């Protein structure tokens, strides 16, 4: 079981020693590659994508509760934080509540929970915030309810909730296939420094894929084993000077046709000399990779003066 980081009144010294109530951090992600290879039988798109978790966190408080009265009271959910907006439901349709209800149903668990989500990761951004929250909910409930589900079993449930949820359960940089749910962890690498901009516009993942189809965008060529090995090698040793040669995002043109902000942001990033830069996921957030933390801070302060949106400086984690 791979709990990423838990803060609790008594901080755990080992993964086994979690006391409840507890709070788990749910990171954002960035897609360093996103190749759309074709369509899957269920109408989704077949992907190959390299994703890294980054230190931009929502946090999820979880307090197990003994059996409560009515069904509606089983998960007592509240939503807070600066990332809270109309795209993030504050009721039972939130992915956190759906994840917990699904886990209760499948495990036969009769306990409830008081759950409080502090949203900081912007939604409609391609940063995976909702999926990360759902993965965090599955992990912490597995512990808090004493279910002892294996990572494989949780991961299968996670895939029912969303394509990116299994990646967040893995808690490390990974190359993901299928519709995103087949996760292969990559070797741990040196932390990478990023500047992320979230423009005012938010984008719907489904709409970006629809536009991708409308534009009849050609499928990406499947990368061979040697290319994947050399990407993995660059990631492990933080050879950011090589990243521009292999980073790409098949969804960027479709996303840019839905939001004019994306090309504006791209132009500014291109002028500033980032090691590499592109859209993350289906957007609208855009990121650049820097050679060191000082460069990230310097470029972020220039970008802030251009008023392109919310600017965030961060590092990879996991
Ligand atoms: O799986 P998730 O709920 O994150 O996907 C949101 C939407 O994005 C899906 O309903 C689908 O329209 C689109 N999608 C896709 N192919 C993928 C992942 C997502 O077409 N591999």
Coordinates of C-alpha atoms in Angstrom, one line a residue, residues 40-178:
X40 CA -10.6 1.9 -27.5
X41 CA -13.6 -0.4 -27.9
X42 CA -15.6 1.5 -25.3
X43 CA -15.4 4.8 -27.2
X44 CA -12.5 6.2 -25.1
X45 CA -9.1 7.0 -26.7
X46 CA -6.1 4.8 -26.4
X47 CA -3.3 6.6 -24.8
X48 CA 0.3 6.4 -23.9
X49 CA 1.3 9.1 -21.4
X50 CA 4.1 9.8 -19.0
X51 CA 2.8 11.5 -15.9
X52 CA 4.5 12.9 -12.9
X53 CA 2.9 13.9 -9.6
X54 CA 3.8 17.5 -8.5
X55 CA 3.7 19.3 -5.1
X56 CA 0.5 21.1 -5.5
X57 CA -1.9 19.5 -3.1
X58 CA -5.5 19.2 -2.2
X59 CA -5.9 17.7 1.3
X60 CA -8.5 15.3 2.5
X61 CA -9.5 14.8 6.1
X62 CA -11.0 11.5 7.0
X63 CA -12.7 10.4 10.2
X64 CA -14.2 6.9 10.3
X65 CA -17.6 6.9 11.9
X66 CA -19.6 4.1 13.4
X67 CA -22.7 3.0 11.5
X68 CA -25.0 6.1 11.0
X69 CA -28.7 6.2 10.5
X70 CA -29.9 6.9 7.0
X71 CA -28.0 6.2 3.8
X72 CA -27.6 9.9 3.0
X73 CA -25.7 10.3 6.2
X74 CA -23.1 7.6 5.5
X75 CA -20.6 9.9 4.1
X76 CA -20.6 13.4 5.7
X77 CA -18.8 15.5 3.1
X78 CA -17.7 19.1 3.1
X79 CA -15.7 21.2 0.7
X80 CA -13.4 24.1 1.3
X81 CA -10.4 25.9 -0.1
X82 CA -9.4 28.4 -2.8
X83 CA -9.9 25.8 -5.7
X84 CA -13.5 25.5 -4.8
X85 CA -15.8 26.6 -7.7
X86 CA -18.9 25.6 -9.7
X87 CA -17.0 22.8 -11.4
X88 CA -16.4 21.0 -8.1
X89 CA -19.6 19.5 -6.7
X90 CA -20.0 20.0 -2.9
X91 CA -22.5 17.0 -2.7
X92 CA -22.6 13.3 -3.3
X93 CA -21.7 13.6 -6.9
X94 CA -18.1 14.7 -5.9
X95 CA -15.7 12.0 -7.0
X96 CA -14.5 11.7 -3.4
X97 CA -18.0 10.7 -2.2
X98 CA -18.5 8.4 -5.3
X99 CA -15.2 6.7 -4.5
X100 CA -16.1 6.1 -0.9
X101 CA -19.6 4.9 -1.7
X102 CA -18.2 2.5 -4.3
X103 CA -15.6 1.2 -1.8
X104 CA -18.3 0.7 0.9
X105 CA -20.6 -1.2 -1.5
X106 CA -17.9 -3.5 -2.9
X107 CA -16.2 -4.2 0.4
X108 CA -19.5 -4.6 2.4
X109 CA -18.1 -2.1 4.9
X110 CA -20.8 -0.7 7.2
X111 CA -18.8 2.2 8.6
X112 CA -19.3 5.8 7.6
X113 CA -17.0 8.7 7.5
X114 CA -16.7 12.5 8.0
X115 CA -14.7 13.7 5.1
X116 CA -13.5 17.2 4.4
X117 CA -11.8 18.2 1.2
X118 CA -9.6 21.3 0.9
X119 CA -9.4 22.1 -2.8
X120 CA -6.3 24.0 -4.0
X121 CA -5.7 22.4 -7.4
X122 CA -7.7 24.2 -10.0
X123 CA -10.3 22.1 -11.9
X124 CA -10.8 22.0 -15.6
X125 CA -7.0 22.3 -15.9
X126 CA -5.7 18.9 -16.8
X127 CA -3.9 18.7 -13.5
X128 CA -5.9 15.7 -12.3
X129 CA -7.2 17.2 -9.1
X130 CA -10.5 15.3 -9.0
X131 CA -8.9 12.0 -9.8
X132 CA -6.2 12.6 -7.2
X133 CA -8.8 13.4 -4.6
X134 CA -10.6 10.1 -5.4
X135 CA -7.4 8.1 -5.2
X136 CA -6.6 9.7 -1.8
X137 CA -10.1 8.9 -0.6
X138 CA -9.7 5.2 -1.6
X139 CA -6.3 5.0 0.1
X140 CA -7.2 6.6 3.3
X141 CA -10.6 4.8 3.6
X142 CA -8.9 1.5 3.0
X143 CA -6.8 2.2 6.1
X144 CA -9.4 4.0 8.1
X145 CA -12.1 1.4 7.6
X146 CA -9.5 -1.4 8.1
X147 CA -10.3 -3.1 4.8
X148 CA -6.7 -4.2 3.9
X149 CA -7.4 -4.2 0.2
X150 CA -4.3 -4.8 -2.0
X151 CA -3.1 -2.1 -4.3
X152 CA -4.2 -4.2 -7.3
X153 CA -7.7 -4.5 -6.0
X154 CA -8.0 -0.8 -5.2
X155 CA -6.5 0.1 -8.6
X156 CA -9.2 -1.9 -10.4
X157 CA -11.9 0.0 -8.5
X158 CA -10.0 3.3 -9.2
X159 CA -10.2 2.6 -12.9
X160 CA -14.0 2.6 -12.7
X161 CA -14.0 6.1 -11.2
X162 CA -11.8 7.7 -13.9
X163 CA -8.9 7.1 -16.3
X164 CA -6.3 8.9 -14.1
X165 CA -7.3 7.6 -10.7
X166 CA -5.0 4.4 -10.8
X167 CA -2.0 6.6 -11.6
X168 CA -2.6 8.6 -8.4
X169 CA -2.8 5.4 -6.4
X170 CA 0.6 4.4 -7.7
X171 CA 2.0 7.7 -6.3
X172 CA 5.0 8.0 -8.6
X173 CA 6.0 9.1 -12.1
X174 CA 4.6 6.5 -14.4
X175 CA 3.9 5.6 -18.0
X176 CA 0.2 4.9 -18.4
X177 CA -1.5 3.0 -21.3
X178 CA -5.0 1.8 -22.2

